């Protein structure tokens, strides 16, 4: 049974931890609002960009002359996967959920006898994948020293991906990230960005209701628009991840704070019981000593 001093030290330690988790929750809550607004704005922009790309794609009559970024290489032998996680922990299942989604896709690719290449963005994803998929990781990228991730980082990633694609290093590129839904809900996503994945039939019908005239022709527009679309989709994933990370951290720190409070209550009860037992024992010893005299 722990001594009174041990219990006092433990209570003090848990109270200190509770203060830290409470402060982290408040910081995450302050960051969440802006991150959520940015994610919602980026989501609307990226969805509209995809609609424009699909509208242009449907307008092309000669598929053989379509840009490779739109139509692909005509095969799917080599898959490049961009796993986007956080560089910091203490955010619940945020990183684990993305990695779990990515693992399922990796296993499908490997089981289909296709070649797999992985680029990890964020140290936590790299740490979780290196045990089973170390040989497939071609590059590790971390933004641990950056306070915020801007569109410049997304443009750099786009340049790397397009260079690899032009060098025939892969056929299909998929990005993995968390889509923000609420503080307690983030949905892991697997989005194919090369070649451009066709939208749902309903979306295509809705966009086709509006007729567009293109100047210059569709292929020339797509040559400039497709790299911009890849940058947009990657930057959207960064924004979704930023909001999801703060939401998940806020929820995790709230749970940790409440658990610390419950633990403090239990330790305080044990401390009071132990103290009461010590006092009772001392009283009995005093009374016994007095009677013997």
PDB file of C-alpha atoms in Angstrom:
ATOM      1  CA  UNK A   1       0.000   0.000   0.000  1.00  0.00           C
ATOM      2  CA  UNK A   2       1.464   3.428  -0.993  1.00  0.00           C
ATOM      3  CA  UNK A   3       2.427   5.807   1.805  1.00  0.00           C
ATOM      4  CA  UNK A   4       0.726   9.167   2.416  1.00  0.00           C
ATOM      5  CA  UNK A   5       3.712  10.958   0.883  1.00  0.00           C
ATOM      6  CA  UNK A   6       3.506   8.829  -2.278  1.00  0.00           C
ATOM      7  CA  UNK A   7      -0.216   9.576  -2.616  1.00  0.00           C
ATOM      8  CA  UNK A   8       0.360  13.310  -2.106  1.00  0.00           C
ATOM      9  CA  UNK A   9       3.085  13.312  -4.778  1.00  0.00           C
ATOM     10  CA  UNK A  10       0.850  11.383  -7.161  1.00  0.00           C
ATOM     11  CA  UNK A  11      -2.063  13.809  -6.655  1.00  0.00           C
ATOM     12  CA  UNK A  12       0.263  16.788  -7.263  1.00  0.00           C
ATOM     13  CA  UNK A  13       1.640  15.131 -10.408  1.00  0.00           C
ATOM     14  CA  UNK A  14      -1.827  14.397 -11.855  1.00  0.00           C
ATOM     15  CA  UNK A  15      -2.987  17.950 -11.086  1.00  0.00           C
ATOM     16  CA  UNK A  16       0.005  19.317 -13.007  1.00  0.00           C
ATOM     17  CA  UNK A  17      -0.848  17.060 -15.955  1.00  0.00           C
ATOM     18  CA  UNK A  18      -4.469  18.198 -15.792  1.00  0.00           C
ATOM     19  CA  UNK A  19      -3.386  21.839 -16.037  1.00  0.00           C
ATOM     20  CA  UNK A  20      -1.302  21.029 -19.128  1.00  0.00           C
ATOM     21  CA  UNK A  21      -4.091  19.114 -20.897  1.00  0.00           C
ATOM     22  CA  UNK A  22      -6.592  21.852 -20.055  1.00  0.00           C
ATOM     23  CA  UNK A  23      -4.267  24.499 -21.507  1.00  0.00           C
ATOM     24  CA  UNK A  24      -3.725  22.392 -24.652  1.00  0.00           C
ATOM     25  CA  UNK A  25      -7.469  22.020 -25.060  1.00  0.00           C
ATOM     26  CA  UNK A  26      -7.939  25.789 -24.881  1.00  0.00           C
ATOM     27  CA  UNK A  27      -5.137  26.401 -27.401  1.00  0.00           C
ATOM     28  CA  UNK A  28      -6.616  23.823 -29.800  1.00  0.00           C
ATOM     29  CA  UNK A  29     -10.066  25.399 -29.425  1.00  0.00           C
ATOM     30  CA  UNK A  30      -8.631  28.826 -30.272  1.00  0.00           C
ATOM     31  CA  UNK A  31      -6.877  27.475 -33.381  1.00  0.00           C
ATOM     32  CA  UNK A  32      -9.824  25.333 -34.474  1.00  0.00           C
ATOM     33  CA  UNK A  33     -12.170  28.161 -35.448  1.00  0.00           C
ATOM     34  CA  UNK A  34      -9.846  29.693 -38.028  1.00  0.00           C
ATOM     35  CA  UNK A  35      -8.722  26.276 -39.289  1.00  0.00           C
ATOM     36  CA  UNK A  36     -12.348  25.200 -39.746  1.00  0.00           C
ATOM     37  CA  UNK A  37     -13.181  28.355 -41.704  1.00  0.00           C
ATOM     38  CA  UNK A  38     -10.166  27.829 -43.977  1.00  0.00           C
ATOM     39  CA  UNK A  39     -11.074  24.164 -44.551  1.00  0.00           C
ATOM     40  CA  UNK A  40     -14.655  25.030 -45.521  1.00  0.00           C
ATOM     41  CA  UNK A  41     -13.520  27.754 -47.920  1.00  0.00           C
ATOM     42  CA  UNK A  42     -10.871  25.491 -49.469  1.00  0.00           C
ATOM     43  CA  UNK A  43     -13.371  22.649 -49.831  1.00  0.00           C
ATOM     44  CA  UNK A  44     -15.800  24.783 -51.831  1.00  0.00           C
ATOM     45  CA  UNK A  45     -13.029  26.066 -54.116  1.00  0.00           C
ATOM     46  CA  UNK A  46     -11.537  22.609 -54.773  1.00  0.00           C
ATOM     47  CA  UNK A  47     -14.946  21.072 -55.515  1.00  0.00           C
ATOM     48  CA  UNK A  48     -15.680  23.812 -58.045  1.00  0.00           C
ATOM     49  CA  UNK A  49     -12.269  23.297 -59.620  1.00  0.00           C
ATOM     50  CA  UNK A  50     -12.994  19.575 -59.977  1.00  0.00           C
ATOM     51  CA  UNK A  51     -16.333  20.372 -61.611  1.00  0.00           C
ATOM     52  CA  UNK A  52     -14.616  22.608 -64.179  1.00  0.00           C
ATOM     53  CA  UNK A  53     -12.008  19.918 -64.916  1.00  0.00           C
ATOM     54  CA  UNK A  54     -14.702  17.279 -65.394  1.00  0.00           C
ATOM     55  CA  UNK A  55     -16.697  19.610 -67.631  1.00  0.00           C
ATOM     56  CA  UNK A  56     -13.620  20.141 -69.788  1.00  0.00           C
ATOM     57  CA  UNK A  57     -12.925  16.409 -69.750  1.00  0.00           C
ATOM     58  CA  UNK A  58     -16.427  15.665 -71.068  1.00  0.00           C
ATOM     59  CA  UNK A  59     -15.990  18.267 -73.829  1.00  0.00           C
ATOM     60  CA  UNK A  60     -12.910  16.566 -75.281  1.00  0.00           C
ATOM     61  CA  UNK A  61     -13.814  14.576 -78.392  1.00  0.00           C
ATOM     62  CA  UNK A  62     -10.400  13.064 -79.107  1.00  0.00           C
ATOM     63  CA  UNK A  63      -9.287  11.217 -75.963  1.00  0.00           C
ATOM     64  CA  UNK A  64      -5.884  10.362 -77.471  1.00  0.00           C
ATOM     65  CA  UNK A  65      -4.950  14.055 -77.603  1.00  0.00           C
ATOM     66  CA  UNK A  66      -5.975  14.717 -73.981  1.00  0.00           C
ATOM     67  CA  UNK A  67      -3.190  15.691 -71.521  1.00  0.00           C
ATOM     68  CA  UNK A  68      -1.620  12.779 -69.649  1.00  0.00           C
ATOM     69  CA  UNK A  69      -2.460  14.336 -66.276  1.00  0.00           C
ATOM     70  CA  UNK A  70      -6.133  14.088 -67.245  1.00  0.00           C
ATOM     71  CA  UNK A  71      -6.288  10.778 -69.098  1.00  0.00           C
ATOM     72  CA  UNK A  72      -3.392   8.994 -67.440  1.00  0.00           C
ATOM     73  CA  UNK A  73      -0.860   6.662 -69.009  1.00  0.00           C
ATOM     74  CA  UNK A  74      -3.437   4.045 -69.937  1.00  0.00           C
ATOM     75  CA  UNK A  75      -2.216   1.630 -67.263  1.00  0.00           C
ATOM     76  CA  UNK A  76      -2.088   1.339 -63.464  1.00  0.00           C
ATOM     77  CA  UNK A  77       1.068  -0.669 -62.827  1.00  0.00           C
ATOM     78  CA  UNK A  78       2.763   1.787 -60.438  1.00  0.00           C
ATOM     79  CA  UNK A  79       0.900   3.598 -57.665  1.00  0.00           C
ATOM     80  CA  UNK A  80       2.266   6.670 -55.884  1.00  0.00           C
ATOM     81  CA  UNK A  81       0.610   7.338 -52.520  1.00  0.00           C
ATOM     82  CA  UNK A  82       0.919  10.633 -50.659  1.00  0.00           C
ATOM     83  CA  UNK A  83       0.167  10.002 -46.960  1.00  0.00           C
ATOM     84  CA  UNK A  84      -0.491  13.333 -45.221  1.00  0.00           C
ATOM     85  CA  UNK A  85      -0.362  13.259 -41.420  1.00  0.00           C
ATOM     86  CA  UNK A  86       0.691  15.610 -38.614  1.00  0.00           C
ATOM     87  CA  UNK A  87       4.180  16.230 -37.247  1.00  0.00           C
ATOM     88  CA  UNK A  88       2.889  16.322 -33.668  1.00  0.00           C
ATOM     89  CA  UNK A  89       1.034  13.823 -31.518  1.00  0.00           C
ATOM     90  CA  UNK A  90      -1.461  14.133 -28.643  1.00  0.00           C
ATOM     91  CA  UNK A  91      -4.350  14.403 -31.108  1.00  0.00           C
ATOM     92  CA  UNK A  92      -6.289  11.197 -30.496  1.00  0.00           C
ATOM     93  CA  UNK A  93      -6.737   8.885 -33.470  1.00  0.00           C
ATOM     94  CA  UNK A  94      -6.077  11.579 -36.091  1.00  0.00           C
ATOM     95  CA  UNK A  95      -2.824  10.123 -37.462  1.00  0.00           C
ATOM     96  CA  UNK A  96      -3.791   6.495 -36.868  1.00  0.00           C
ATOM     97  CA  UNK A  97      -7.008   6.778 -38.894  1.00  0.00           C
ATOM     98  CA  UNK A  98      -5.183   8.188 -41.936  1.00  0.00           C
ATOM     99  CA  UNK A  99      -2.504   5.494 -41.752  1.00  0.00           C
ATOM    100  CA  UNK A 100      -5.163   2.779 -41.368  1.00  0.00           C
ATOM    101  CA  UNK A 101      -6.927   4.001 -44.526  1.00  0.00           C
ATOM    102  CA  UNK A 102      -3.610   4.120 -46.368  1.00  0.00           C
ATOM    103  CA  UNK A 103      -2.622   0.608 -45.218  1.00  0.00           C
ATOM    104  CA  UNK A 104      -5.834  -0.836 -46.684  1.00  0.00           C
ATOM    105  CA  UNK A 105      -5.029   0.745 -50.045  1.00  0.00           C
ATOM    106  CA  UNK A 106      -1.390  -0.385 -49.894  1.00  0.00           C
ATOM    107  CA  UNK A 107      -2.417  -3.989 -49.279  1.00  0.00           C
ATOM    108  CA  UNK A 108      -4.830  -3.874 -52.239  1.00  0.00           C
ATOM    109  CA  UNK A 109      -2.072  -2.571 -54.516  1.00  0.00           C
ATOM    110  CA  UNK A 110       0.477  -5.148 -53.331  1.00  0.00           C
ATOM    111  CA  UNK A 111      -2.030  -8.024 -53.540  1.00  0.00           C
ATOM    112  CA  UNK A 112      -2.803  -6.998 -57.129  1.00  0.00           C
ATOM    113  CA  UNK A 113       0.904  -7.427 -57.997  1.00  0.00           C
ATOM    114  CA  UNK A 114       1.270  -3.715 -58.693  1.00  0.00           C
ATOM    115  CA  UNK A 115       4.240  -1.569 -57.691  1.00  0.00           C
ATOM    116  CA  UNK A 116       3.856   0.772 -54.725  1.00  0.00           C
ATOM    117  CA  UNK A 117       5.683   4.018 -53.936  1.00  0.00           C
ATOM    118  CA  UNK A 118       4.982   6.101 -50.821  1.00  0.00           C
ATOM    119  CA  UNK A 119       5.710   9.724 -49.964  1.00  0.00           C
ATOM    120  CA  UNK A 120       4.994  10.594 -46.337  1.00  0.00           C
ATOM    121  CA  UNK A 121       4.135  14.174 -45.414  1.00  0.00           C
ATOM    122  CA  UNK A 122       4.381  14.493 -41.639  1.00  0.00           C
ATOM    123  CA  UNK A 123       6.674  12.574 -39.289  1.00  0.00           C
ATOM    124  CA  UNK A 124       3.880  10.663 -37.521  1.00  0.00           C
ATOM    125  CA  UNK A 125       2.811   8.905 -40.713  1.00  0.00           C
ATOM    126  CA  UNK A 126       6.409   7.957 -41.458  1.00  0.00           C
ATOM    127  CA  UNK A 127       6.878   6.583 -37.920  1.00  0.00           C
ATOM    128  CA  UNK A 128       3.811   4.357 -38.194  1.00  0.00           C
ATOM    129  CA  UNK A 129       4.508   3.083 -41.712  1.00  0.00           C
ATOM    130  CA  UNK A 130       8.254   2.447 -41.518  1.00  0.00           C
ATOM    131  CA  UNK A 131       7.889  -0.944 -39.795  1.00  0.00           C
ATOM    132  CA  UNK A 132       5.828  -2.672 -42.504  1.00  0.00           C
ATOM    133  CA  UNK A 133       6.317  -0.425 -45.549  1.00  0.00           C
ATOM    134  CA  UNK A 134       9.863   0.898 -45.108  1.00  0.00           C
ATOM    135  CA  UNK A 135      11.028  -0.445 -48.488  1.00  0.00           C
ATOM    136  CA  UNK A 136       8.175   1.322 -50.311  1.00  0.00           C
ATOM    137  CA  UNK A 137       8.826   4.810 -48.876  1.00  0.00           C
ATOM    138  CA  UNK A 138      10.655   6.891 -51.502  1.00  0.00           C
ATOM    139  CA  UNK A 139      10.614  10.221 -49.658  1.00  0.00           C
ATOM    140  CA  UNK A 140       9.851  11.640 -46.215  1.00  0.00           C
ATOM    141  CA  UNK A 141       8.701  15.253 -45.898  1.00  0.00           C
ATOM    142  CA  UNK A 142       8.238  17.105 -42.628  1.00  0.00           C
ATOM    143  CA  UNK A 143       7.023  20.626 -41.862  1.00  0.00           C
ATOM    144  CA  UNK A 144       7.765  20.439 -38.142  1.00  0.00           C
ATOM    145  CA  UNK A 145       9.562  23.786 -38.167  1.00  0.00           C
ATOM    146  CA  UNK A 146       6.780  25.583 -40.063  1.00  0.00           C
ATOM    147  CA  UNK A 147       4.087  27.309 -38.019  1.00  0.00           C
ATOM    148  CA  UNK A 148       1.576  27.268 -40.876  1.00  0.00           C
ATOM    149  CA  UNK A 149       1.501  25.488 -44.218  1.00  0.00           C
ATOM    150  CA  UNK A 150       0.803  27.749 -47.174  1.00  0.00           C
ATOM    151  CA  UNK A 151       0.015  27.140 -50.835  1.00  0.00           C
ATOM    152  CA  UNK A 152       3.778  27.334 -51.518  1.00  0.00           C
ATOM    153  CA  UNK A 153       4.320  23.954 -49.839  1.00  0.00           C
ATOM    154  CA  UNK A 154       1.464  22.509 -51.908  1.00  0.00           C
ATOM    155  CA  UNK A 155       3.075  23.922 -55.092  1.00  0.00           C
ATOM    156  CA  UNK A 156       6.418  22.314 -54.183  1.00  0.00           C
ATOM    157  CA  UNK A 157       4.732  18.941 -53.696  1.00  0.00           C
ATOM    158  CA  UNK A 158       2.893  19.364 -57.005  1.00  0.00           C
ATOM    159  CA  UNK A 159       6.173  20.070 -58.819  1.00  0.00           C
ATOM    160  CA  UNK A 160       7.738  16.911 -57.354  1.00  0.00           C
ATOM    161  CA  UNK A 161       4.742  14.769 -58.290  1.00  0.00           C
ATOM    162  CA  UNK A 162       4.475  16.134 -61.854  1.00  0.00           C
ATOM    163  CA  UNK A 163       8.238  15.684 -62.391  1.00  0.00           C
ATOM    164  CA  UNK A 164       7.967  12.052 -61.271  1.00  0.00           C
ATOM    165  CA  UNK A 165       4.935  11.567 -63.528  1.00  0.00           C
ATOM    166  CA  UNK A 166       6.686  13.071 -66.564  1.00  0.00           C
ATOM    167  CA  UNK A 167       9.633  10.731 -65.875  1.00  0.00           C
ATOM    168  CA  UNK A 168       7.213   7.773 -66.008  1.00  0.00           C
ATOM    169  CA  UNK A 169       7.900   6.867 -62.368  1.00  0.00           C
ATOM    170  CA  UNK A 170       4.219   6.120 -61.617  1.00  0.00           C
ATOM    171  CA  UNK A 171       0.822   5.768 -63.310  1.00  0.00           C
ATOM    172  CA  UNK A 172      -1.664   6.626 -60.530  1.00  0.00           C
ATOM    173  CA  UNK A 173      -1.319   9.085 -57.648  1.00  0.00           C
ATOM    174  CA  UNK A 174      -3.570   9.034 -54.552  1.00  0.00           C
ATOM    175  CA  UNK A 175      -3.507  11.327 -51.520  1.00  0.00           C
ATOM    176  CA  UNK A 176      -4.629  10.331 -48.011  1.00  0.00           C
ATOM    177  CA  UNK A 177      -5.871  12.840 -45.445  1.00  0.00           C
ATOM    178  CA  UNK A 178      -8.674  13.464 -42.918  1.00  0.00           C
ATOM    179  CA  UNK A 179     -11.798  15.365 -43.935  1.00  0.00           C
ATOM    180  CA  UNK A 180     -13.076  17.587 -41.129  1.00  0.00           C
ATOM    181  CA  UNK A 181     -16.711  17.005 -40.164  1.00  0.00           C
ATOM    182  CA  UNK A 182     -16.907  18.069 -36.529  1.00  0.00           C
ATOM    183  CA  UNK A 183     -14.784  18.260 -33.388  1.00  0.00           C
ATOM    184  CA  UNK A 184     -15.439  14.600 -32.640  1.00  0.00           C
ATOM    185  CA  UNK A 185     -15.664  13.333 -36.222  1.00  0.00           C
ATOM    186  CA  UNK A 186     -13.006  13.284 -38.939  1.00  0.00           C
ATOM    187  CA  UNK A 187     -13.349  11.032 -41.964  1.00  0.00           C
ATOM    188  CA  UNK A 188     -10.221   9.498 -43.606  1.00  0.00           C
ATOM    189  CA  UNK A 189     -10.129  10.134 -47.354  1.00  0.00           C
ATOM    190  CA  UNK A 190      -8.355   8.507 -50.306  1.00  0.00           C
ATOM    191  CA  UNK A 191      -8.485  10.871 -53.305  1.00  0.00           C
ATOM    192  CA  UNK A 192      -7.008  10.075 -56.689  1.00  0.00           C
ATOM    193  CA  UNK A 193      -5.461  13.175 -58.256  1.00  0.00           C
ATOM    194  CA  UNK A 194      -3.597  11.628 -61.229  1.00  0.00           C
ATOM    195  CA  UNK A 195      -5.274  10.809 -63.541  1.00  0.00           C
ATOM    196  CA  UNK A 196      -8.264  13.000 -62.691  1.00  0.00           C
ATOM    197  CA  UNK A 197     -11.016  10.872 -61.181  1.00  0.00           C
ATOM    198  CA  UNK A 198     -14.439  11.390 -62.757  1.00  0.00           C
ATOM    199  CA  UNK A 199     -17.108  12.972 -60.569  1.00  0.00           C
ATOM    200  CA  UNK A 200     -20.353  11.246 -59.652  1.00  0.00           C
ATOM    201  CA  UNK A 201     -23.010  11.060 -62.363  1.00  0.00           C
ATOM    202  CA  UNK A 202     -25.236  13.561 -60.526  1.00  0.00           C
ATOM    203  CA  UNK A 203     -22.444  16.129 -60.353  1.00  0.00           C
ATOM    204  CA  UNK A 204     -21.643  15.692 -64.036  1.00  0.00           C
ATOM    205  CA  UNK A 205     -25.308  16.146 -64.975  1.00  0.00           C
ATOM    206  CA  UNK A 206     -25.529  19.294 -62.843  1.00  0.00           C
ATOM    207  CA  UNK A 207     -22.421  20.829 -64.421  1.00  0.00           C
ATOM    208  CA  UNK A 208     -23.548  19.827 -67.899  1.00  0.00           C
ATOM    209  CA  UNK A 209     -26.744  21.839 -67.442  1.00  0.00           C
ATOM    210  CA  UNK A 210     -24.572  24.914 -67.927  1.00  0.00           C
ATOM    211  CA  UNK A 211     -22.908  25.150 -71.345  1.00  0.00           C
ATOM    212  CA  UNK A 212     -19.464  26.714 -71.565  1.00  0.00           C
ATOM    213  CA  UNK A 213     -17.532  28.087 -74.510  1.00  0.00           C
ATOM    214  CA  UNK A 214     -13.765  27.715 -74.170  1.00  0.00           C
ATOM    215  CA  UNK A 215     -11.145  30.034 -75.608  1.00  0.00           C
ATOM    216  CA  UNK A 216      -8.552  28.757 -76.419  1.00  0.00           C
ATOM    217  CA  UNK A 217      -9.470  25.070 -76.893  1.00  0.00           C
ATOM    218  CA  UNK A 218      -9.995  22.606 -74.040  1.00  0.00           C
ATOM    219  CA  UNK A 219      -6.605  20.887 -74.292  1.00  0.00           C
ATOM    220  CA  UNK A 220      -4.663  24.139 -74.067  1.00  0.00           C
ATOM    221  CA  UNK A 221      -6.691  25.246 -71.041  1.00  0.00           C
ATOM    222  CA  UNK A 222      -6.172  21.876 -69.353  1.00  0.00           C
ATOM    223  CA  UNK A 223      -2.385  22.036 -69.836  1.00  0.00           C
ATOM    224  CA  UNK A 224      -2.360  25.060 -67.499  1.00  0.00           C
ATOM    225  CA  UNK A 225      -5.333  24.136 -65.311  1.00  0.00           C
ATOM    226  CA  UNK A 226      -4.414  20.545 -64.398  1.00  0.00           C
ATOM    227  CA  UNK A 227      -1.214  21.374 -62.414  1.00  0.00           C
ATOM    228  CA  UNK A 228      -3.162  24.136 -60.664  1.00  0.00           C
ATOM    229  CA  UNK A 229      -5.876  21.615 -59.803  1.00  0.00           C
ATOM    230  CA  UNK A 230      -3.342  19.222 -58.253  1.00  0.00           C
ATOM    231  CA  UNK A 231      -1.972  22.081 -56.134  1.00  0.00           C
ATOM    232  CA  UNK A 232      -5.519  22.997 -55.119  1.00  0.00           C
ATOM    233  CA  UNK A 233      -6.391  19.435 -54.079  1.00  0.00           C
ATOM    234  CA  UNK A 234      -3.171  19.040 -52.067  1.00  0.00           C
ATOM    235  CA  UNK A 235      -3.641  22.411 -50.370  1.00  0.00           C
ATOM    236  CA  UNK A 236      -7.259  21.489 -49.587  1.00  0.00           C
ATOM    237  CA  UNK A 237      -5.967  18.289 -47.946  1.00  0.00           C
ATOM    238  CA  UNK A 238      -3.561  20.399 -45.837  1.00  0.00           C
ATOM    239  CA  UNK A 239      -6.448  22.644 -44.741  1.00  0.00           C
ATOM    240  CA  UNK A 240      -8.720  19.687 -43.943  1.00  0.00           C
ATOM    241  CA  UNK A 241      -5.903  18.074 -41.955  1.00  0.00           C
ATOM    242  CA  UNK A 242      -5.223  21.277 -40.016  1.00  0.00           C
ATOM    243  CA  UNK A 243      -8.856  21.550 -38.913  1.00  0.00           C
ATOM    244  CA  UNK A 244      -9.130  17.816 -38.199  1.00  0.00           C
ATOM    245  CA  UNK A 245      -5.919  17.823 -36.154  1.00  0.00           C
ATOM    246  CA  UNK A 246      -7.067  20.696 -33.927  1.00  0.00           C
ATOM    247  CA  UNK A 247     -10.544  19.182 -33.531  1.00  0.00           C
ATOM    248  CA  UNK A 248      -9.098  15.793 -32.645  1.00  0.00           C
ATOM    249  CA  UNK A 249      -6.560  17.355 -30.240  1.00  0.00           C
ATOM    250  CA  UNK A 250      -9.273  19.416 -28.551  1.00  0.00           C
ATOM    251  CA  UNK A 251     -11.428  16.303 -28.066  1.00  0.00           C
ATOM    252  CA  UNK A 252      -8.469  14.209 -26.851  1.00  0.00           C
ATOM    253  CA  UNK A 253      -7.310  16.858 -24.352  1.00  0.00           C
ATOM    254  CA  UNK A 254     -10.863  17.296 -23.079  1.00  0.00           C
ATOM    255  CA  UNK A 255     -11.058  13.549 -22.414  1.00  0.00           C
ATOM    256  CA  UNK A 256      -7.615  13.607 -20.788  1.00  0.00           C
ATOM    257  CA  UNK A 257      -8.608  16.520 -18.539  1.00  0.00           C
ATOM    258  CA  UNK A 258     -11.769  14.748 -17.388  1.00  0.00           C
ATOM    259  CA  UNK A 259      -9.889  11.481 -16.830  1.00  0.00           C
ATOM    260  CA  UNK A 260      -7.288  13.341 -14.773  1.00  0.00           C
ATOM    261  CA  UNK A 261     -10.110  14.819 -12.659  1.00  0.00           C
ATOM    262  CA  UNK A 262     -11.561  11.344 -12.057  1.00  0.00           C
ATOM    263  CA  UNK A 263      -8.121  10.015 -11.108  1.00  0.00           C
ATOM    264  CA  UNK A 264      -7.553  12.916  -8.705  1.00  0.00           C
ATOM    265  CA  UNK A 265     -10.892  12.147  -6.996  1.00  0.00           C
ATOM    266  CA  UNK A 266      -9.955   8.468  -6.576  1.00  0.00           C
ATOM    267  CA  UNK A 267      -6.483   9.284  -5.286  1.00  0.00           C
ATOM    268  CA  UNK A 268      -7.921  11.849  -2.851  1.00  0.00           C
ATOM    269  CA  UNK A 269     -10.351   9.248  -1.459  1.00  0.00           C
ATOM    270  CA  UNK A 270      -7.487   6.747  -1.042  1.00  0.00           C
ATOM    271  CA  UNK A 271      -5.353   9.445   0.603  1.00  0.00           C
ATOM    272  CA  UNK A 272      -8.118  10.356   3.075  1.00  0.00           C
ATOM    273  CA  UNK A 273      -8.764   6.705   3.905  1.00  0.00           C
ATOM    274  CA  UNK A 274      -5.068   6.030   4.470  1.00  0.00           C
ATOM    275  CA  UNK A 275      -4.729   9.162   6.595  1.00  0.00           C
ATOM    276  CA  UNK A 276      -7.796   8.169   8.619  1.00  0.00           C
ATOM    277  CA  UNK A 277      -6.350   4.691   9.148  1.00  0.00           C
ATOM    278  CA  UNK A 278      -3.025   6.152  10.352  1.00  0.00           C
ATOM    279  CA  UNK A 279      -4.786   8.501  12.795  1.00  0.00           C
ATOM    280  CA  UNK A 280      -6.991   5.663  14.099  1.00  0.00           C
ATOM    281  CA  UNK A 281      -3.932   3.459  14.589  1.00  0.00           C
ATOM    282  CA  UNK A 282      -2.126   6.189  16.529  1.00  0.00           C
ATOM    283  CA  UNK A 283      -5.155   6.776  18.759  1.00  0.00           C
ATOM    284  CA  UNK A 284      -5.404   3.066  19.528  1.00  0.00           C
ATOM    285  CA  UNK A 285      -1.712   2.980  20.420  1.00  0.00           C
ATOM    286  CA  UNK A 286      -2.107   6.027  22.744  1.00  0.00           C
ATOM    287  CA  UNK A 287      -5.208   4.534  24.456  1.00  0.00           C
ATOM    288  CA  UNK A 288      -3.474   1.138  24.843  1.00  0.00           C
ATOM    289  CA  UNK A 289      -0.410   2.806  26.337  1.00  0.00           C
ATOM    290  CA  UNK A 290      -2.526   4.812  28.778  1.00  0.00           C
ATOM    291  CA  UNK A 291      -4.425   1.698  29.930  1.00  0.00           C
ATOM    292  CA  UNK A 292      -1.190  -0.249  30.521  1.00  0.00           C
ATOM    293  CA  UNK A 293      -0.043   2.526  32.903  1.00  0.00           C
TER     294      UNK A 293
END
